[in-house]
Structure formats: structure tokens, C-alpha cells
CSV table of C-alpha atoms in Angstrom, one decimal:
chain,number,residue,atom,x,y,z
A,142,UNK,CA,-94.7,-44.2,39.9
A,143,UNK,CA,-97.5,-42.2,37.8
A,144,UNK,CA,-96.5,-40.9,35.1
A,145,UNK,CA,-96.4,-37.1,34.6
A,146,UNK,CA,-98.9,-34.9,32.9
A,147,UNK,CA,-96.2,-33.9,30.3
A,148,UNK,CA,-95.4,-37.5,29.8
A,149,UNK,CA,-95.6,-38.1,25.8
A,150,UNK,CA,-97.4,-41.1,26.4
A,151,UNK,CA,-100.0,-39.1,29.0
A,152,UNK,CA,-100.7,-37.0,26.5
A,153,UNK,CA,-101.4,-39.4,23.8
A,154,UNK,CA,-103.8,-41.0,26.3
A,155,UNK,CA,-105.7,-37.4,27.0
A,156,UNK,CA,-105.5,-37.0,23.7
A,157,UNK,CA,-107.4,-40.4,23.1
A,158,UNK,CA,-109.9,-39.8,26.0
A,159,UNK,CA,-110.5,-36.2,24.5
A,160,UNK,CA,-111.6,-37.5,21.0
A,161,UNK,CA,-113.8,-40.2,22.6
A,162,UNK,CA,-115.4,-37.6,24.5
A,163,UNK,CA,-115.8,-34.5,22.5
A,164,UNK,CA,-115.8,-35.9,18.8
A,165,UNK,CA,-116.8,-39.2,19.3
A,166,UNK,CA,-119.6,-38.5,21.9
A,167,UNK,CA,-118.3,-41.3,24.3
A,168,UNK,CA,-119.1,-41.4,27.8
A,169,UNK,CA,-116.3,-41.2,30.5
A,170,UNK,CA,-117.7,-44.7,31.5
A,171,UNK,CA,-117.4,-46.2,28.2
A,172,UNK,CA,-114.0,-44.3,27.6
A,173,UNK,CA,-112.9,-46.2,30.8
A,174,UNK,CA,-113.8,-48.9,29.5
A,175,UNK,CA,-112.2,-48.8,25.7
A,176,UNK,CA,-108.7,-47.2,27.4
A,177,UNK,CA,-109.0,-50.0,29.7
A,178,UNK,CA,-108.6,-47.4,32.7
A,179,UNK,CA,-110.9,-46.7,36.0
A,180,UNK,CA,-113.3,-44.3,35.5
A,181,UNK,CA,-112.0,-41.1,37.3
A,182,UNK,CA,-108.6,-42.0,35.3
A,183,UNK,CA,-110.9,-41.9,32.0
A,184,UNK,CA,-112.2,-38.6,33.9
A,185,UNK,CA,-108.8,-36.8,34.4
A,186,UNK,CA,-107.7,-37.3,31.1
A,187,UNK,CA,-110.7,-36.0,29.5
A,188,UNK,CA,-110.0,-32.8,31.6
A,189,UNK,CA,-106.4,-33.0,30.7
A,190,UNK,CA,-107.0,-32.4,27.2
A,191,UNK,CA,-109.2,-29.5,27.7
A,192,UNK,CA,-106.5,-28.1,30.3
A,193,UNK,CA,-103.3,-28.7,27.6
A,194,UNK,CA,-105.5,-27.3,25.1
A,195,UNK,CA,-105.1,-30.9,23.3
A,196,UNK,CA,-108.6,-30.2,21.8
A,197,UNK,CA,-110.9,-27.2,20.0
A,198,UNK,CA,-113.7,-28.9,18.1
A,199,UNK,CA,-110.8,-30.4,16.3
A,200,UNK,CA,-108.3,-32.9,17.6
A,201,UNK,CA,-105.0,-31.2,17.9
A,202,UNK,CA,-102.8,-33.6,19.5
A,203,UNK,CA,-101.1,-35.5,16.9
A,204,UNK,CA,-101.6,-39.3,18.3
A,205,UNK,CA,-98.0,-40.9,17.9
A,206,UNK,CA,-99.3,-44.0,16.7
A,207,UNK,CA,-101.4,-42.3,13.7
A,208,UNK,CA,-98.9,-40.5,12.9
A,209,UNK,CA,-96.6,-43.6,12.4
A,210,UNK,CA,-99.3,-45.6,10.5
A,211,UNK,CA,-99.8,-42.3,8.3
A,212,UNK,CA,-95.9,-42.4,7.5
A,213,UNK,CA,-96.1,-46.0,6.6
A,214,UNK,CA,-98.5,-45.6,4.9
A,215,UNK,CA,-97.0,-42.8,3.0
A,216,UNK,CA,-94.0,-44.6,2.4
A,217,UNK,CA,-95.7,-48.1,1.0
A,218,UNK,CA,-97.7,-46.5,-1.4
A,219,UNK,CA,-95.9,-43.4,-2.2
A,220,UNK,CA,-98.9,-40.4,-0.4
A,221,UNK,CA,-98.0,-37.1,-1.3
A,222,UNK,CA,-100.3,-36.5,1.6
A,223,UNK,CA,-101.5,-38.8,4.5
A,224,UNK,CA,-103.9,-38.5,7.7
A,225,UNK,CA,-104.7,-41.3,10.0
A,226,UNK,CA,-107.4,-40.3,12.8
A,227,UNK,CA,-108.0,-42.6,16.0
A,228,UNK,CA,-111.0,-44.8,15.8
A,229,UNK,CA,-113.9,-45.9,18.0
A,230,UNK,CA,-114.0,-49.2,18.2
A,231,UNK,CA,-117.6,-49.3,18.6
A,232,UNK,CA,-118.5,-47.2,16.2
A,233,UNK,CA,-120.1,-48.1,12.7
A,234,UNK,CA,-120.1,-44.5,11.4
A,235,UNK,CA,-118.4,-44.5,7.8
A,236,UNK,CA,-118.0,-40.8,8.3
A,237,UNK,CA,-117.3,-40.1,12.1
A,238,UNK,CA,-113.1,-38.8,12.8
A,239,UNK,CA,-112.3,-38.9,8.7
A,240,UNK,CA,-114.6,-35.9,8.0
A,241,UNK,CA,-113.2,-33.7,10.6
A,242,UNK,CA,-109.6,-34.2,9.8
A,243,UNK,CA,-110.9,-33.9,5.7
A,244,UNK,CA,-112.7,-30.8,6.8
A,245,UNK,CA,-109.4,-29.5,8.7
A,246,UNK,CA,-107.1,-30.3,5.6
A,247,UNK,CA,-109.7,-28.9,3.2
A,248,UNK,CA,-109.9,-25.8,5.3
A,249,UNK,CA,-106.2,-25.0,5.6
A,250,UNK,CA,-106.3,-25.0,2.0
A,251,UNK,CA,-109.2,-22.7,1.2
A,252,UNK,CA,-107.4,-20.4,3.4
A,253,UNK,CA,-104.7,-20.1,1.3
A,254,UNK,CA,-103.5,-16.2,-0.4
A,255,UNK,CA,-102.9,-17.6,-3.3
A,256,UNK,CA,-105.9,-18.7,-6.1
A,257,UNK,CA,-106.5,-22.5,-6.4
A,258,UNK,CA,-108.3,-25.0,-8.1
A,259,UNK,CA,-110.5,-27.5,-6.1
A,260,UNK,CA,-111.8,-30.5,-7.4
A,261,UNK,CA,-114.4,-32.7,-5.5
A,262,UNK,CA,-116.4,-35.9,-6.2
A,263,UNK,CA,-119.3,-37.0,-4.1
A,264,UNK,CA,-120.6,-39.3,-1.4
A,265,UNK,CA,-121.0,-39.4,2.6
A,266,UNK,CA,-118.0,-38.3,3.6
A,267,UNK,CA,-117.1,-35.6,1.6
A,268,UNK,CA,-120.2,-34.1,1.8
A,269,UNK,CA,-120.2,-35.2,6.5
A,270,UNK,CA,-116.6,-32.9,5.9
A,271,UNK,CA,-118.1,-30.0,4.4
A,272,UNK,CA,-120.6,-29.6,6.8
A,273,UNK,CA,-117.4,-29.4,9.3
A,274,UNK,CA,-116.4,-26.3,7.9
A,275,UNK,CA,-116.9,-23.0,9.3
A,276,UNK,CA,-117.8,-19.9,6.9
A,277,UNK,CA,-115.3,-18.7,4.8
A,278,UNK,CA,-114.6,-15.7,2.3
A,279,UNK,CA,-112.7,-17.3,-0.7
A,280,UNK,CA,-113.8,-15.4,-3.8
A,281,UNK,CA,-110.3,-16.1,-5.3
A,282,UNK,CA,-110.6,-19.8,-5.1
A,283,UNK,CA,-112.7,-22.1,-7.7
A,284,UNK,CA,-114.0,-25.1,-6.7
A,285,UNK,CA,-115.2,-27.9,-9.2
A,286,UNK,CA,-117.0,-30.9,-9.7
A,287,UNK,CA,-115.7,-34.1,-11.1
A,288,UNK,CA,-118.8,-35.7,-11.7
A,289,UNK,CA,-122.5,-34.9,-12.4
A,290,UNK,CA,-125.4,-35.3,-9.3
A,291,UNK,CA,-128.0,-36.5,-11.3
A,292,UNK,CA,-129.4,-40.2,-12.1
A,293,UNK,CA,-131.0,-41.4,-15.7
A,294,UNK,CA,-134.9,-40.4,-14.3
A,295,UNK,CA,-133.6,-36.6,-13.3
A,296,UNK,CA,-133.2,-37.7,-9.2
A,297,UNK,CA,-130.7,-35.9,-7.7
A,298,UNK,CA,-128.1,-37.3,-4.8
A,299,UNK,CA,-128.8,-36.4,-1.4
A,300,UNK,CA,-124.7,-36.0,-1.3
A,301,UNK,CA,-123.7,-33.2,-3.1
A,302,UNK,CA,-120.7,-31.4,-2.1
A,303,UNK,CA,-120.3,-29.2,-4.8
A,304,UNK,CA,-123.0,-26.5,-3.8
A,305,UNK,CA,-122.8,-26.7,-0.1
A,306,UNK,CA,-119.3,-25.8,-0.4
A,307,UNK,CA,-119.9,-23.0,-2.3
A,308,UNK,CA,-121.9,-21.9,-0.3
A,309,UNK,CA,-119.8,-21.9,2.5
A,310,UNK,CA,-117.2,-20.7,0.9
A,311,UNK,CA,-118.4,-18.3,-1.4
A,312,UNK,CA,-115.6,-19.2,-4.0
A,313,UNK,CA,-117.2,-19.6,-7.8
A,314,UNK,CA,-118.0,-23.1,-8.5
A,315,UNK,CA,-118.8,-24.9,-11.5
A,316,UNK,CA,-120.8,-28.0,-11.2
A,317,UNK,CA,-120.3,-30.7,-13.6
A,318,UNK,CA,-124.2,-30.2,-15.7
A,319,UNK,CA,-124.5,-33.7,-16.4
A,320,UNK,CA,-125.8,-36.9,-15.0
A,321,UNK,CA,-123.5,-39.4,-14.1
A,322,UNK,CA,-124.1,-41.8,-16.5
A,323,UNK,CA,-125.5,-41.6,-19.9
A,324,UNK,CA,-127.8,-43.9,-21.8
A,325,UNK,CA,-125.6,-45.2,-24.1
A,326,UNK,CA,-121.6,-44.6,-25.3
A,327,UNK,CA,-122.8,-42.4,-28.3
A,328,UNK,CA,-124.7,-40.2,-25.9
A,329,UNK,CA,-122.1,-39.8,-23.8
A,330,UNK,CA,-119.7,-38.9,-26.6
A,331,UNK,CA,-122.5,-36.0,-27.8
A,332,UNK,CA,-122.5,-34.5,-23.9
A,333,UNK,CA,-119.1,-34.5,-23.8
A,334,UNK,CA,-118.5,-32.8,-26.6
A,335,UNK,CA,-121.2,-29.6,-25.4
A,336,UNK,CA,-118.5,-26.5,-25.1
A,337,UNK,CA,-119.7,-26.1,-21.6
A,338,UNK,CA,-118.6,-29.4,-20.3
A,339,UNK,CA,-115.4,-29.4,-21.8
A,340,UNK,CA,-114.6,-26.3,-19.7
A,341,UNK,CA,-115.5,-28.2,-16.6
A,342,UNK,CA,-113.9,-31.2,-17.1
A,343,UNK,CA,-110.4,-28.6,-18.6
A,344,UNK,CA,-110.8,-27.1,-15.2
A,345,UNK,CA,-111.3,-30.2,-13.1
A,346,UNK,CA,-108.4,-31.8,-14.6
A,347,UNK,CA,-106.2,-28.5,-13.7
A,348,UNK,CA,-107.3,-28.5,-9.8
A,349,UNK,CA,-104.4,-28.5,-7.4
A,350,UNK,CA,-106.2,-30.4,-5.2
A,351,UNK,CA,-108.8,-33.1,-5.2
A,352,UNK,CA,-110.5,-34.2,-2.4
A,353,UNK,CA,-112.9,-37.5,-3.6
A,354,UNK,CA,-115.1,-40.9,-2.0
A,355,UNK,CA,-114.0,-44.2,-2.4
A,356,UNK,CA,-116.5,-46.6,-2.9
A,357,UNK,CA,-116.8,-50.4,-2.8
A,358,UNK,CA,-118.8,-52.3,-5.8
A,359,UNK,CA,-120.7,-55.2,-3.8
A,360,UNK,CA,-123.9,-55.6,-3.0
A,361,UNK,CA,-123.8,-52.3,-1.0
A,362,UNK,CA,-122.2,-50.3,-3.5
A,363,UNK,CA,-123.3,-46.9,-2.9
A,364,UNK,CA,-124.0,-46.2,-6.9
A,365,UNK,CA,-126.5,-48.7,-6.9
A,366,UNK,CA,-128.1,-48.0,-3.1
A,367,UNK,CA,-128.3,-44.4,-4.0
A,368,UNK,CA,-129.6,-45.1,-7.7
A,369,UNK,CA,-127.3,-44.3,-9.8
A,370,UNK,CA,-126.9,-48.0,-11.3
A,371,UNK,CA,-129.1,-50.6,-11.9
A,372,UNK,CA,-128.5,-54.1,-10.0
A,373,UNK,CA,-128.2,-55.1,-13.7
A,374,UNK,CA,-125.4,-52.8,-14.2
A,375,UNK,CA,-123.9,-53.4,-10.2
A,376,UNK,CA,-123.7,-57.6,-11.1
A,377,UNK,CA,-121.9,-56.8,-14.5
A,378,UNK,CA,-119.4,-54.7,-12.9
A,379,UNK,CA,-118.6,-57.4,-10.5
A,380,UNK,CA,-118.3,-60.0,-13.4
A,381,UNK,CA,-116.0,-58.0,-14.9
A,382,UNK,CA,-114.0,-57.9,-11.9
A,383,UNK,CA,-114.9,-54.7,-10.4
A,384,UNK,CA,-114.2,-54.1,-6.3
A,385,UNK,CA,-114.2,-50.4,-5.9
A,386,UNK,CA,-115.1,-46.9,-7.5
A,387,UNK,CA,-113.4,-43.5,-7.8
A,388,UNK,CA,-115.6,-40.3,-9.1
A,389,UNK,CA,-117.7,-43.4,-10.5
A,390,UNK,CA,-114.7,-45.1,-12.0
A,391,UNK,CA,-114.7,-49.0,-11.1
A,392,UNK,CA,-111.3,-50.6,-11.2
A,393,UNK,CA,-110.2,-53.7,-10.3
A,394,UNK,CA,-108.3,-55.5,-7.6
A,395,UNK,CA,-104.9,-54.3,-9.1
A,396,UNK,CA,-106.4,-50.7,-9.4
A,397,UNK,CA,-106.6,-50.6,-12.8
A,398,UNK,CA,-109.7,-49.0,-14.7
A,399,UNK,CA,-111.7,-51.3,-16.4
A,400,UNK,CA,-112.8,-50.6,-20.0
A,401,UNK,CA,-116.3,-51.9,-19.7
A,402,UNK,CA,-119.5,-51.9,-17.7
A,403,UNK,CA,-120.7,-48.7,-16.4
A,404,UNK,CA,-116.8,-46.9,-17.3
A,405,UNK,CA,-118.3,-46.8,-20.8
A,406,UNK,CA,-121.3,-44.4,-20.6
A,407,UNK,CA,-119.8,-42.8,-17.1
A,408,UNK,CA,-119.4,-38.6,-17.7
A,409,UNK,CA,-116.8,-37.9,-14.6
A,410,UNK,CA,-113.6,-36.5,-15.2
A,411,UNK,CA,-111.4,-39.6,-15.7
A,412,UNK,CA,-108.5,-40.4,-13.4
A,413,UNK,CA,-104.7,-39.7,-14.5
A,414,UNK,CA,-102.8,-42.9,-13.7
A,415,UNK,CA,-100.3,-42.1,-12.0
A,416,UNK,CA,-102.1,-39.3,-9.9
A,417,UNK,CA,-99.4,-36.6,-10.7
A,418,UNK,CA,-101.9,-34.0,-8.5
A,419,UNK,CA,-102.7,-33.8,-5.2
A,420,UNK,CA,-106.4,-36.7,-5.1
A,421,UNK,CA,-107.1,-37.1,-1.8
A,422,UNK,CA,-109.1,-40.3,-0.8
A,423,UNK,CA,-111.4,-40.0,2.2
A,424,UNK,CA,-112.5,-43.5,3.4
A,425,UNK,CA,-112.9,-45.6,6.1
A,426,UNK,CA,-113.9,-48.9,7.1
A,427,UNK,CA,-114.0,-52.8,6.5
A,428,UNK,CA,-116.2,-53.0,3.6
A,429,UNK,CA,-114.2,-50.6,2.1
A,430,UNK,CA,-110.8,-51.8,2.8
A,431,UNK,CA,-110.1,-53.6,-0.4
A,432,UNK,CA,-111.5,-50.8,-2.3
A,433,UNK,CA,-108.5,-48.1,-1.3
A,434,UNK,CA,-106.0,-51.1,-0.8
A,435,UNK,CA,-106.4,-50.9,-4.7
A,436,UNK,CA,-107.0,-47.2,-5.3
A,437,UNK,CA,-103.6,-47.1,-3.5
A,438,UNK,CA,-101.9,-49.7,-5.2
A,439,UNK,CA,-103.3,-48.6,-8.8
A,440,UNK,CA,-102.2,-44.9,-7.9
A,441,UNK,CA,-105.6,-43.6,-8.6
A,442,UNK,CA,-105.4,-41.5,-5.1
A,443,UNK,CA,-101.6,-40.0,-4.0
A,444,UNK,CA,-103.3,-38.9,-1.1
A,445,UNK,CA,-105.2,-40.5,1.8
A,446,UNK,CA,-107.3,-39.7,5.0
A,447,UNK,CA,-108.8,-42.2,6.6
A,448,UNK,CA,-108.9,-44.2,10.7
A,449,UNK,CA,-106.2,-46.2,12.5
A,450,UNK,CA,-108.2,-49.4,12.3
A,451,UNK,CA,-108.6,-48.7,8.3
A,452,UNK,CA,-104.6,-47.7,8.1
A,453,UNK,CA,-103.7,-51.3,9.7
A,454,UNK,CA,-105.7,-53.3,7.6
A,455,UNK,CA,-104.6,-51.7,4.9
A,456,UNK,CA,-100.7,-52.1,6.2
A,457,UNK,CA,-101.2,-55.9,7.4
């Protein structure tokens, strides 16, 4: 017998079919296909999310099985917050799923009555998330920058977050005035120590949420692709036993920051281990998969959004 319309597990599969369609840009053939369903099936549950109201231009349906990979997730590594979105199986997007729900989570927060602190890092999908948002008036709200947008030659990063959220947003911001990585310890020691930098970093380390990238150190480690480190500098970090970056922090396979390579002229606002706050990784993907396995384990990141491919990978 067919199942019902308000059957949990109907919904779960209009739910599916609805994300395919609408965020992930699927056809109703290929969504036949990948929910290994006939086509006017595929077709019928695509208009059963629009009629149960399952989607906006956000998925609202909370998938059953995300949510259970999100709380075991939370409960191996100890999340103060956790989001698992579906993924598209034929998809190579870094970004596509994570930086709706990042946008979504961000935005409930910036809509908050009461003044907070925001801190961000940098990267692809933080900045893929801000562009989800929608225009909002949050003059009460400050919204910081743990780490500077600038290499060594004065280039700056095509993935800023700080200023496109603030301009969304209209909340004052206060961008980290700094490259990311200074020419050598002693210089970094004199920047530091500029009044106006200390306020920043004072601020950063006070935000009651933190939303950051996670980045794997290989040989397509986004510092180095996006010029912020010399190969030089990339193939010491992985002799030193680097696999992943936080903020520009490279740690090891056991999470733990390491005390040389690039960590010794980097400017960002440095992690506190255990993350007591609310640091909220946004990541996704098989490159990257070792990289938040041990941002998880070190307790760099309490939080985590991220897809349901990455979540059992990261639980197998």
C-alpha cells in the first residue's frame, strides 16, 4: 500500500527531492535517478514539498537522518551546536547546502534583541553564507574579524567576509588591520603590540559567537592557492606535521597547535583550547575530512555545520 503524504518517511523523501530541486538545482530526472524513484514519483515529491510548505529558499524540513548524524555527532565530540545538511552526491561544490544552513544559523542570531559579539574568519564558505543572507538592520550587534585579508605584497583575498557582512548588516565592524602573516616573529610582536590591534583581537576573543573555515594543509591548501603562503612555507608545515588550519592556525592530526612554521609569524586571534565559546566550523568535503576530524578532536571548534556525507566520514 502507498504510503501516505503525512507519512514521516514521505516527508523525509519530499523533503530530499525539494533540496535536490530548489537548492541543489537538480533535475526531476536526475532526482529520480539519485532517490532511486520513477520520474513522476521524483515529480510528486518535488510538489509535495512546495505544497507542505517543507521548503522557502531554505530547507525546513528537518531530514531525520541529519538530524541523527548531527546528535552523534554532538555527542562524540562534545558540539555545543551541530548541523548536518543532505548532500548531492554528484556534486563537487565545497560550499553548496553548508552555506545556506551557516547563513540560516548566522541569521537567527543577528536577529537577536539583545547586543552581541560576532567573530568571523575567512574562506569560501563563510563568505558563499553571507551572500545567503537577506538585509538586515543590526546597529546593536558588532561583528569582528579574527584574522587580517591581506598577503606579504599588499593582495587582498577575494574571500572576505568581514565587510560584506557589514554591509548587509549594518552592525559596526572592526576588521582585523593586519596582514595575515608577518615577515618575521619580531615583526609580528611590534603589530601586535599597535593599541589598535589589541582592541580587535580584546573584542574577537570576547565574541559570543564565532563562525570560521576549516582548511586542509596539502598540496591544495587554500593559504597557499590563494597566496597567502609560500610552497616553501606549505611543505614545512607538512613536515612539521601539519594537516589542517583554523583562522590560519595549522594543527596536527591530534588537533593540537603546532609551535612552528607559519603559527610563528601568523597575526590571527589564537584559538582557546578547549573552545569554552560558541566556534562554529563550516566545512565540507573529502579533502577536508581529516582536517575537522582533528579540529574536533583537538576542541579547536565546539560547534559544526557541515553535509551528511562529511558527518559519516567523520563518524566511521
Amino acid at each position: 500500500m502507498a504510503s501516505s503524504d503525512n507519512d514521516p518517511s514521505r516527508l523525509d523523501d519530499a523533503a530530499r527531492a525539494g533540496w535536490l530541486y530548489f537548492i541543489a538545482g537538480n533535475t526531476q530526472d536526475e532526482i529520480a535517478r539519485k532517490l532511486a524513484v520513477s520520474r513522476p514519483t521524483a515529480q510528486r515529491l518535488v510538489s509535495l514539498a512546495v505544497s507542505e510548505r517543507l521548503i522557502t529558499f531554505r530547507l525546513d524540513h528537518p531530514i531525520a537522518a541529519c538530524m541523527e548524524l548531527a546528535a552523534q555527532l554532538t555527542a562524540r565530540y562534545g558540539l555545543q551546536h551541530c548541523d548536518v545538511v543532505p548532500s548531492d552526491p554528484d556534486s563537487t561544490s565545497s560550499t553548496l547546502g553548508i552555506a545556506q544552513a551557516a547563513a540560516a544559523f548566522l541569521e537567527q542570531k543577528l536577529r537577536s534583541d539583545k547586543p552581541i559579539i560576532i567573530g568571523v574568519g575567512t574562506g569560501r564558505a563563510l563568505r558563499a553564507a553571507v551572500e545567503q543572507l537577506p538585509r538586515l538592520n543590526c546597529p546593536l550587534h558588532e561583528v569582528v574579524s579574527l584574522i587580517g585579508n591581506i598577503s606579504r605584497d599588499g593582495a587582498a583575498s577575494f574571500y572576505d567576509v568581514l565587510s560584506r557582512l557589514a554591509d548587509l548588516t549594518q552592525a559596526r565592524h572592526y576588521p582585523m588591520p593586519l596582514p595575515i602573516l608577518a615577515t618575521s616573529p619580531e615583526e609580528r610582536d611590534l603589530l601586535l603590540g599597535l593599541d589598535a590591534v589589541r582592541k580587535v583581537r580584546a573584542l574577537a576573543a570576547r565574541a559570543d559567537v564565532t563562525l570560521v573555515g576549516v582548511g586542509q594543509i596539502d598540496g591544495q591548501a587554500q593559504l597557499h592557492i590563494d597566496g597567502f603562503i609560500s610552497r616553501d612555507e606549505l611543505m614545512d608545515l607538512i613536515r612539521l606535521g601539519a594537516i589542517g588550519e583554523v583562522a590560519g592556525w595549522a594543527f596536527d592530526a591530534q588537533g593540537q597547535i603546532l609551535e612552528g612554521g607559519t603559527n610563528r609569524t601568523l597575526m590571527s586571534v589564537p584559538h582557546q583550547i578547549p573552545a569554552e565559546r560558541l566556534i562554529v566550523g563550516v566545512a565540507q568535503g573529502s579533502a577536508k575530512i581529516q582536517a575537522i576530524h582533528a579540529a574536533l578532536k583537538g576542541r579547536i571548534l565546539s560547534g559544526l555545520i557541515t553535509n551528511e556525507a562529511t558527518a559519516r566520514a567523520l563518524l566511521g
